[in-house]
Amino acid sequence: MSKALEMDRASAVMAYDYDVMKEDFAHAGSASSDIKKKCREIGLDKEIIRRIAVMTYEAEINIVIHSEGGVITVMLMSDRIEIWAVDKGPGIEDVELAMTAGYSTAKTSAREMGFGAGMGLPNMKKCCDEFVIESAKGESTRIKMVIRL
Amino acid sequence: MEKFLHSVILERDYCNGCTYCLDRCPTQAIRVRDGKAEIMTERCIDCGMCIKVCPYHAKGAQSDSLEMLKKFKYNVALPAISIYGQFGLEYDMNKVLNGFYQLGFDFVFDVAYAADLITQIQKKRVEEEGHVKPLISVYCPAVIRLIQMRFPTLIDHISQLESPSEVAARIARKKIEEMTGLAQEDIGVFYLTECPAKITSIRKPIGIEKSQINGAISLEAIYTKILRMYDDIEVVQQISKCSGKGIGWGMVGGQSYAMGAEDYLAVDGIDEVIKVLEQLELGKLNDIDFFEGYACVTGCVGGPLNPENPFIAKGRIRRLSAKYPQEVSMEAFGEITEDMLEWDEEIEPLPVMKLDADFKTALEKLSRIEALYHMLPGIDCGACGAPTCRALAEDIVMGRATLADCVVRKNNERKYNLSEER
Ligand SMILES: Nc1ncnc2c1ncn2[C@@H]1O[C@H](COP(=O)(O)OP(=O)(O)OP(=O)(O)O)[C@@H](O)[C@H]1O
Ligand code: SF4
Ligand code: SF4
Ligand code: SF4
Ligand SMILES: [Mg+2]
């Protein structure tokens, strides 16, 4: 299947890849915290930094909880920031349902750790200027999020 | 204006050039250059971590001596709350506080009693309908500076109330003016403190224009003096007027306990504070009412200028706190309105990590940092004088160091034989 979403790495001044492992709760949040540091260095507005941190964090946690592992890529460009979350499956059967606030399939173990409110995807969408999600059962989930500067 | 930036300083003569302090500094403010540590002042939050870990006692806090009392006609001592944990339980703390008269002070005010007053106002704020959640305590200035630097979106959460020592100073000043008719400039107010960050706040306040305190004397400096003269201290006054809850402010969790808060977080140790602030900034803890964070493990009782072991001292605070009355009369404060205790200056973000004022230039610098970083060994050994390889790459781009500073790379030239123009 041809992917509608193609990453344009060449346009990025800087691209950071963060490997995110399945069920690796101990390190979840490290991509978010690291990218925040970089954003502070380039002097982005504090509210934009917060949004980037939230999107990255929610994407990280979703890969940890719901997928077989994946990669978060953050691309810093002169006019925008792109955050990509690409995992190794198992994919989402009904994307529209998954995007609904409050919908969650998180297991009890994840819920006990405070996840599973079904707010991650809606929050990610709310934080960015452009949100594209591509997924199907048995395939990888690919999310592209853009913040225009 | 006097150029004062920080209380935490380095005595070059004592510094051995070891790298103990380098990677303990939470803001990567320390570099070792030519065998001596240096503090990048704009990054220092005065947390005192470097003072605690330096084996050569090369790091210290700029504080005043008792000599300074001579400058004033009348002197007030404000012993920090955590003094309650510095003496064994066989010592009578009221007697200890009376000892300050023998050290040359004319008046002593119990800061823990001022904390009781702030507890009441802070409690009201926390219980107010629709307040920002969580409200962040202002008590540890190192944490406040950290928020200004690293978590600017949390600035709006800071409770913006004056600290107990400022309130104590203000009340003491008023009282003494009434009692003696002296002009304010003849009254010297001294904070006997455990904390370099609080010393910095006296000279360079956050949230208020000018501190009511004239000088800061380290608790360590007067500790043995009091111990030595203890038997001869004459008790002339009941100075210790606080409640047990006021004493509790000396340790982590004390503020929340004093307010009877239920949904609160009390965190000690700067690394743990940073982790929780990350979660706060992500909006993950918005159901919490109150957050108190302390740079020092155990809270202020573990402050860098306190002589006693933090855990032993914390144990004492806990026991004294239970022994003292739980409620005390606030009458002695006279008319104090809430707005008198509020900060009146805006707290600004401190974007000290910004590489350049211009976005495109900053972005370009960042990409040069990453390129350089890939040329370095990545073992973060600290031999170059920077805490990590990434920090050295940044120093090179910012013109503070050169690639040759990495001795590891130099000694393995062939292994790292990558051109600079890669
Ligand atoms: N990367 C993914 N792979 C497979 N399924 C996913 C992925 N991300 C989300 N989902 C599915 O979409 C649902 C909704 O995701 P969302 O992030 O909104 O909520 P949540 O993760 O369940 O809870 P919260 O994010 O509030 O902790 C998830 O419960 C899961 O079924
Ligand atoms: S006081 Fe804290 S922030 Fe300042 S240099 Fe020392 S360790 Fe770093
Ligand atoms: S915890 Fe207390 S003693 Fe330590 S830095 Fe903060 S205010 Fe100072
Ligand atoms: S490996 Fe080189 S750059 Fe890295 S910390 Fe050691 S001396 Fe510094
Ligand atoms: Mg989620």
XYZ file of C-alpha atoms and ligand atoms in Angstrom:
627
model
C 0.000 0.000 0.000
C 1.360 3.397 -0.879
C 1.607 5.770 2.016
C -0.098 9.110 1.643
C 2.107 10.514 4.343
C 5.686 11.118 3.301
C 8.216 12.710 5.569
C 10.132 15.586 4.032
C 13.362 15.295 5.954
C 15.321 17.354 3.433
C 13.447 20.531 4.361
C 14.355 20.188 8.023
C 17.215 22.198 9.479
C 17.365 19.647 12.268
C 15.697 16.276 12.647
C 15.666 14.318 15.887
C 14.681 10.677 16.074
C 13.638 9.112 19.343
C 13.196 5.362 19.577
C 10.264 4.465 21.745
C 10.001 0.940 23.061
C 6.887 -1.032 23.750
C 5.882 -0.946 27.420
C 8.941 1.094 28.350
C 7.196 3.275 30.911
C 10.441 4.171 32.635
C 11.660 6.232 29.685
C 8.350 7.517 28.435
C 8.523 11.287 28.455
C 12.215 11.532 27.679
C 11.663 12.510 24.037
C 9.245 15.196 25.146
C 11.612 16.576 27.741
C 14.595 16.499 25.364
C 12.806 18.264 22.561
C 11.649 20.916 24.978
C 15.281 21.664 25.768
C 16.044 22.140 22.082
C 13.042 24.384 21.610
C 14.203 26.553 24.496
C 17.602 26.837 22.845
C 16.129 28.164 19.623
C 13.991 30.529 21.650
C 10.508 29.376 20.691
C 7.584 30.957 22.501
C 6.818 29.271 25.812
C 3.251 28.375 24.851
C 4.427 26.764 21.603
C 7.042 24.821 23.538
C 4.377 23.569 25.895
C 2.220 22.406 22.999
C 5.145 20.620 21.371
C 5.901 18.926 24.691
C 2.301 17.771 25.116
C 2.040 16.385 21.570
C 5.350 14.579 21.806
C 4.496 13.175 25.206
C 1.074 11.869 24.196
C 2.529 10.312 21.052
C 5.290 8.679 23.077
C 2.886 7.256 25.611
C 0.590 5.895 22.925
C 3.487 4.053 21.300
C 4.508 2.679 24.708
C 1.008 1.550 25.649
C -0.738 0.642 22.442
C 1.931 -0.385 19.921
C 4.807 -2.732 19.260
C 7.235 0.182 19.487
C 8.141 2.971 17.117
C 9.940 6.223 16.474
C 9.105 9.833 17.201
C 10.702 12.248 14.775
C 10.795 15.956 15.453
C 11.824 18.199 12.587
C 12.746 21.791 13.213
C 12.213 23.937 10.163
C 12.509 27.644 9.623
C 8.751 28.160 9.326
C 7.310 25.172 11.195
C 7.851 22.277 13.525
C 6.775 18.794 12.461
C 6.330 15.933 14.877
C 5.897 12.438 13.483
C 4.940 9.317 15.358
C 5.397 6.125 13.368
C 5.038 2.710 14.970
C 5.242 -0.935 14.012
C 1.581 -1.736 14.424
C -0.850 -3.304 15.325
C -2.744 -0.355 13.915
C -6.125 1.152 14.697
C -9.235 -0.410 13.270
C -11.544 2.564 13.555
C -9.534 5.773 13.482
C -12.543 8.030 13.856
C -13.586 6.208 17.013
C -10.058 6.359 18.374
C -10.087 10.119 17.876
C -13.210 10.510 20.005
C -12.575 12.083 23.368
C -12.966 9.505 26.090
C -12.527 6.444 23.882
C -9.840 4.132 25.164
C -8.838 0.496 24.941
C -6.096 0.857 27.546
C -5.646 -2.196 29.747
C -6.145 -2.102 33.502
C -2.389 -2.058 34.063
C -2.072 1.159 32.038
C -5.118 2.659 33.723
C -3.607 2.017 37.094
C -0.691 4.213 36.053
C -3.020 7.059 35.238
C -3.344 6.510 31.484
C -6.408 5.583 29.514
C -8.647 8.622 29.765
C -8.969 8.525 26.001
C -7.739 12.093 25.768
C -4.313 11.637 24.152
C -5.235 11.786 20.475
C -7.798 14.599 20.903
C -5.207 16.575 22.869
C -2.571 16.072 20.199
C -4.962 17.323 17.587
C -5.935 20.314 19.698
C -2.303 21.338 20.187
C -1.275 21.512 16.540
C -2.186 23.454 13.416
C -2.304 20.394 11.195
C -3.021 16.833 12.254
C -3.007 13.788 10.009
C -3.405 10.219 11.194
C -3.128 7.153 9.006
C -3.810 3.696 10.315
C -5.638 0.457 9.678
C -5.896 -2.864 11.438
C -2.676 -4.821 11.073
C -0.708 -1.836 9.828
C 1.532 0.734 11.348
C 0.030 3.924 12.738
C 1.504 7.106 11.270
C 0.755 10.487 12.731
C 1.927 13.820 11.406
C 1.551 16.967 13.464
C 2.527 20.452 12.365
C 2.938 23.656 14.285
C 3.411 26.687 12.088
C 5.681 29.375 13.437
C 23.804 49.872 41.648
C 25.822 47.217 43.377
C 26.522 44.413 40.976
C 25.260 41.367 42.778
C 24.170 38.304 40.922
C 24.430 35.331 43.204
C 25.127 34.278 46.673
C 26.788 31.029 45.644
C 30.436 31.688 44.895
C 33.617 29.827 44.325
C 36.857 30.364 46.227
C 39.376 29.774 43.480
C 42.176 29.086 45.921
C 40.406 26.057 47.361
C 39.178 24.615 44.075
C 41.111 21.541 43.109
C 39.712 21.360 39.594
C 37.944 18.077 40.239
C 34.654 17.605 38.457
C 32.416 16.650 41.385
C 30.250 19.738 41.095
C 30.094 19.673 37.282
C 27.477 17.055 36.740
C 25.603 17.690 39.958
C 24.580 21.178 38.886
C 20.958 20.959 37.735
C 21.283 23.807 35.235
C 24.706 22.919 33.817
C 26.026 26.228 35.117
C 29.520 25.034 36.017
C 32.601 24.742 33.805
C 36.127 23.870 34.818
C 38.611 26.136 33.051
C 42.356 26.062 33.628
C 41.917 23.730 36.539
C 39.373 25.874 38.367
C 35.606 25.686 38.437
C 33.634 28.680 37.255
C 29.947 29.433 37.612
C 28.073 30.819 34.607
C 26.137 33.267 36.717
C 23.105 33.733 34.495
C 22.341 30.031 34.741
C 22.860 29.575 38.484
C 19.697 29.157 40.551
C 21.588 29.134 43.876
C 20.384 25.686 44.756
C 23.585 25.079 46.687
C 24.098 21.599 45.303
C 27.701 22.445 44.402
C 28.339 23.664 47.943
C 27.135 20.371 49.334
C 29.196 18.141 47.064
C 32.500 20.042 46.991
C 35.019 17.999 48.987
C 37.402 20.969 49.261
C 34.812 23.453 50.542
C 35.688 25.744 47.670
C 32.090 26.674 47.126
C 30.352 28.880 49.595
C 27.669 31.457 50.030
C 28.308 35.154 50.191
C 26.872 36.115 53.533
C 27.316 38.850 56.098
C 29.035 38.706 59.456
C 27.896 39.893 62.867
C 30.214 42.870 62.282
C 27.528 44.392 60.113
C 25.359 44.959 63.166
C 27.544 47.956 63.981
C 26.088 49.829 61.036
C 22.700 50.146 62.692
C 21.382 51.603 65.913
C 18.994 48.726 66.481
C 19.271 45.180 65.184
C 16.665 42.523 64.572
C 17.406 38.809 64.213
C 15.161 36.628 62.086
C 16.275 33.024 62.629
C 15.159 30.777 59.769
C 12.451 28.260 60.601
C 14.771 25.321 60.083
C 16.792 26.404 63.139
C 14.231 24.347 65.054
C 15.848 21.215 63.694
C 19.451 22.141 64.421
C 19.492 21.551 68.167
C 18.911 18.326 70.067
C 15.542 17.877 71.690
C 17.113 18.467 75.106
C 17.635 22.093 74.110
C 14.896 24.570 74.847
C 14.309 26.354 71.561
C 12.980 29.475 73.208
C 16.210 29.669 75.158
C 18.190 29.185 71.942
C 16.299 32.073 70.338
C 16.966 34.253 73.396
C 20.632 33.579 72.746
C 20.499 36.037 69.854
C 20.311 38.881 72.359
C 23.690 37.789 73.632
C 25.017 37.763 70.085
C 24.301 41.482 69.911
C 20.770 41.683 68.588
C 18.155 43.934 70.189
C 15.089 42.070 69.021
C 14.339 38.567 67.812
C 11.328 37.615 65.743
C 10.266 34.022 65.215
C 9.993 33.438 61.459
C 7.946 30.278 62.063
C 5.303 32.540 63.606
C 5.194 34.591 60.397
C 4.760 31.306 58.534
C 1.607 30.719 60.580
C 0.201 33.914 59.154
C 1.028 32.964 55.578
C -0.492 29.533 56.113
C -3.850 31.203 56.697
C -3.721 33.300 53.540
C -2.296 30.532 51.408
C -5.037 28.208 52.657
C -7.666 30.707 51.583
C -6.134 30.874 48.114
C -5.958 27.140 47.755
C -9.587 26.769 48.784
C -10.761 29.549 46.493
C -13.111 28.449 43.756
C -11.478 28.449 40.337
C -7.860 29.058 41.319
C -5.139 27.798 38.976
C -4.308 24.232 39.777
C -1.991 23.510 41.331
C -0.900 26.611 43.147
C 2.890 26.523 43.415
C 4.549 27.566 46.676
C 7.006 30.460 46.429
C 8.982 29.299 49.402
C 12.052 27.842 47.664
C 13.576 30.569 45.473
C 15.792 28.021 43.708
C 12.670 26.263 42.455
C 11.131 29.578 41.423
C 14.244 30.478 39.391
C 14.196 27.027 37.852
C 10.588 27.617 36.790
C 11.565 30.973 35.288
C 14.302 29.282 33.298
C 12.881 25.911 32.371
C 9.140 25.902 33.001
C 7.946 29.395 32.091
C 4.388 28.236 31.412
C 4.106 27.448 35.120
C 4.849 31.010 36.220
C 1.117 31.732 36.425
C 0.793 28.969 39.006
C 3.178 30.571 41.492
C 1.247 31.720 44.547
C 2.964 35.135 44.611
C 2.881 35.537 48.362
C 5.803 36.922 50.293
C 8.030 34.533 52.170
C 7.846 34.159 55.959
C 11.149 35.988 56.447
C 9.963 39.024 54.449
C 6.718 39.117 56.378
C 8.594 38.779 59.648
C 10.917 41.615 58.630
C 8.034 43.879 57.748
C 6.220 43.239 61.027
C 9.362 43.594 63.118
C 10.215 46.899 61.440
C 6.802 48.334 62.176
C 6.909 47.200 65.783
C 10.324 48.640 66.422
C 9.503 51.935 64.850
C 6.508 52.185 67.174
C 8.502 51.030 70.191
C 11.614 53.148 69.761
C 10.713 55.976 67.413
C 13.796 55.116 65.356
C 13.884 55.846 61.647
C 13.718 52.797 59.372
C 17.284 53.305 58.129
C 18.572 52.947 61.679
C 16.991 49.519 62.033
C 19.039 46.598 60.765
C 17.170 43.398 59.991
C 19.168 40.197 59.630
C 18.090 36.832 58.376
C 19.939 33.962 60.012
C 19.669 31.537 57.185
C 20.355 28.061 55.867
C 19.939 29.066 52.273
C 22.035 30.733 49.557
C 18.984 31.064 47.304
C 17.184 33.048 49.982
C 20.268 35.247 50.405
C 20.168 36.000 46.701
C 16.495 36.849 47.035
C 17.278 39.452 49.679
C 19.679 41.250 47.395
C 17.891 40.558 44.157
C 14.276 39.903 45.087
C 11.741 38.109 42.919
C 8.234 39.539 42.915
C 8.902 42.487 45.212
C 10.870 45.637 44.520
C 13.024 45.740 47.611
C 13.594 43.382 50.503
C 12.948 44.581 54.043
C 15.990 42.614 55.157
C 19.432 44.245 55.312
C 21.732 41.287 55.673
C 21.987 37.535 55.797
C 24.125 35.583 58.203
C 24.706 31.888 57.759
C 23.203 29.668 60.457
C 26.386 27.646 60.347
C 28.366 30.713 61.402
C 26.473 31.269 64.636
C 25.711 27.649 65.473
C 28.758 26.833 67.589
C 28.586 30.224 69.276
C 25.100 29.420 70.531
C 26.040 25.906 71.536
C 28.967 27.211 73.556
C 27.011 29.867 75.406
C 23.804 27.894 75.801
C 24.093 27.347 79.586
C 24.523 31.063 80.144
C 21.667 32.239 77.962
C 19.277 34.345 79.940
C 15.648 33.885 78.924
C 14.119 37.348 78.909
C 11.228 36.860 76.560
C 8.904 34.334 74.991
C 10.186 34.611 71.420
C 8.986 31.276 70.142
C 5.341 32.074 69.494
C 4.679 29.835 66.544
C 2.435 26.832 66.273
C 3.730 23.381 65.532
C 2.537 23.910 61.978
C 4.760 26.971 61.648
C 7.759 24.867 62.665
C 6.659 22.284 60.104
C 7.436 24.752 57.299
C 11.059 23.791 57.918
C 10.587 20.452 56.224
C 9.068 19.108 53.040
C 5.305 18.693 53.318
C 5.057 21.201 56.156
C 3.153 23.828 54.224
C 0.554 21.391 52.973
C 0.138 19.876 56.409
C -0.270 23.320 57.942
C -3.061 24.153 55.506
C -4.727 20.803 55.962
C -4.489 20.364 52.196
C -5.660 17.034 50.851
C -4.713 17.025 47.192
C -1.155 18.250 47.360
C 2.301 17.263 46.196
C 5.364 17.847 48.350
C 8.634 17.116 46.591
C 12.205 17.449 47.821
C 15.523 17.223 45.970
C 16.045 19.240 42.820
C 16.114 16.274 40.423
C 12.757 14.994 41.641
C 11.356 18.514 41.563
C 12.353 18.777 37.897
C 10.585 15.498 37.082
C 7.373 16.633 38.722
C 7.540 20.070 37.086
C 7.775 18.285 33.720
C 4.511 16.504 34.506
C 2.942 19.725 35.722
C 3.879 21.495 32.508
C 2.304 18.695 30.491
C -0.919 19.409 32.343
C -0.938 15.964 33.895
C -1.459 17.072 37.479
C -4.173 19.662 37.199
C -6.299 17.959 39.826
C -3.717 18.788 42.497
C -4.458 21.841 44.640
C -1.017 22.716 45.898
C 2.597 21.978 45.042
C 5.535 22.605 47.349
C 8.940 21.855 45.863
C 12.338 22.100 47.534
C 15.763 22.090 45.962
C 17.141 20.454 49.104
C 16.441 16.905 50.169
C 14.143 17.008 53.260
C 13.269 20.666 52.540
C 14.900 23.730 54.065
C 16.019 21.765 57.079
C 18.478 20.207 54.613
C 19.632 23.647 53.459
C 23.293 24.023 52.462
C 24.173 26.314 55.386
C 22.602 24.200 58.091
C 25.095 22.398 60.304
C 22.995 19.342 61.225
C 22.391 16.221 59.164
C 19.213 16.822 57.126
C 17.459 13.637 58.207
C 18.259 13.975 61.896
C 17.148 17.594 61.760
C 13.963 16.665 59.934
C 13.142 14.131 62.634
C 13.432 16.860 65.230
C 11.238 19.249 63.270
C 8.608 16.551 63.120
C 8.710 15.914 66.854
C 8.752 19.583 67.839
C 5.958 20.246 65.425
C 3.796 17.715 67.238
C 4.783 19.064 70.651
C 3.956 22.716 70.008
C 0.372 24.012 70.097
C -1.489 23.412 66.845
C -3.201 26.796 66.797
C -1.858 30.114 68.044
C -3.269 33.603 68.261
C -2.452 35.885 65.350
C -3.110 39.022 67.349
C 0.528 40.029 67.559
C 0.519 40.742 63.832
C -1.853 43.649 64.163
C -3.586 44.734 61.025
C -2.245 42.729 58.138
C -4.300 42.572 55.002
C -3.922 40.002 52.302
C -2.746 42.470 49.673
C 0.128 43.506 51.916
C 1.551 40.033 51.537
C 1.179 39.840 47.800
C 3.978 40.212 45.310
C 3.639 43.345 43.261
C 6.183 42.719 40.523
C 5.678 40.445 37.542
C 7.757 37.293 37.419
C 9.429 37.149 34.047
C 10.656 34.065 32.221
C 14.452 33.799 32.093
C 15.312 32.311 28.705
C 18.990 31.866 29.540
C 19.398 28.771 27.361
C 18.515 30.658 24.187
C 21.357 30.405 21.672
C 20.552 33.620 19.823
C 18.001 36.398 19.877
C 17.281 35.781 16.198
C 15.348 32.576 15.523
C 17.067 31.629 12.257
C 20.512 32.220 13.733
C 19.591 30.197 16.805
C 18.393 27.350 14.617
C 21.604 27.460 12.652
C 23.654 27.430 15.851
C 21.662 24.444 17.060
C 22.481 22.535 13.904
C 26.181 23.343 14.320
C 25.984 22.100 17.911
C 24.482 18.800 16.771
C 27.136 18.397 14.065
C 29.912 19.045 16.556
C 28.322 16.755 19.075
C 28.596 13.904 16.601
C 32.336 14.519 16.386
C 32.753 14.057 20.132
C 33.136 10.722 21.933
C 29.798 10.956 23.724
C 31.073 9.556 27.008
C 30.372 12.687 29.056
C 33.560 12.290 31.076
C 33.850 15.959 31.983
C 37.592 16.158 31.275
C 37.011 19.092 28.925
C 35.538 21.099 31.777
C 31.996 20.909 30.447
C 29.519 18.572 32.151
C 28.669 16.652 28.964
C 29.875 16.330 25.380
C 26.693 18.120 24.284
C 27.530 21.005 26.617
C 31.029 21.235 25.144
C 29.592 21.345 21.627
C 27.367 24.171 22.769
C 30.306 25.982 24.387
C 32.287 25.715 21.146
C 29.467 27.189 19.074
C 28.938 29.926 21.654
C 32.675 30.735 21.555
C 33.383 29.559 25.099
C 35.581 26.588 24.183
C 37.311 24.872 21.286
C 37.294 21.360 19.914
C 40.824 20.947 21.249
C 39.394 21.068 24.769
C 38.211 17.503 24.348
C 41.263 15.606 25.488
C 39.683 12.251 24.802
C 39.233 13.117 21.158
C 42.723 14.570 20.934
C 44.275 11.413 22.344
C 42.370 9.228 19.910
C 42.796 11.436 16.878
C 42.544 8.580 14.423
C 39.433 7.057 15.894
C 37.603 10.361 15.783
C 39.185 11.531 12.589
C 36.232 13.399 11.256
C 36.616 16.646 9.437
C 35.154 19.738 11.066
C 33.311 20.619 7.891
C 31.410 17.397 7.798
N -0.169 4.035 18.286
C -1.319 3.376 18.457
N -1.434 2.102 18.050
C -2.610 1.415 18.224
N -3.690 1.959 18.816
C -3.625 3.219 19.246
C -2.441 4.005 19.073
N -2.684 5.231 19.594
C -3.947 5.224 20.039
N -4.527 4.013 19.824
C -5.922 3.647 20.137
O -6.697 4.827 20.242
C -7.278 4.918 21.528
C -7.367 6.363 21.954
O -6.067 6.884 22.118
P -5.843 8.125 23.075
O -4.417 8.468 23.118
O -6.800 9.195 22.674
O -6.347 7.573 24.499
P -5.614 6.558 25.464
O -4.189 6.410 25.095
O -6.417 5.314 25.525
O -5.738 7.316 26.861
P -4.899 8.610 27.297
O -4.114 9.068 26.133
O -5.912 9.612 27.726
O -4.048 8.135 28.408
C -6.417 4.054 22.397
O -7.081 3.579 23.533
C -6.046 2.932 21.457
O -7.095 2.012 21.334
S 24.273 26.741 43.187
Fe 23.217 25.146 42.041
S 22.762 26.114 40.060
Fe 24.335 27.383 41.033
S 26.277 26.571 40.238
Fe 25.873 25.530 42.195
S 24.830 23.631 41.614
Fe 24.703 25.025 39.844
S 14.960 23.946 49.904
Fe 15.050 25.662 51.336
S 17.194 25.774 51.908
Fe 17.108 24.535 50.067
S 17.415 25.969 48.382
Fe 15.212 25.811 48.668
S 14.689 27.473 50.077
Fe 16.892 27.163 50.195
S 34.598 12.952 26.001
Fe 35.532 14.905 25.453
S 33.784 16.289 25.088
Fe 32.989 14.496 26.163
S 32.999 15.144 28.320
Fe 34.935 14.005 27.948
S 36.422 15.592 27.402
Fe 34.370 16.549 27.251
Mg -2.963 8.082 24.795
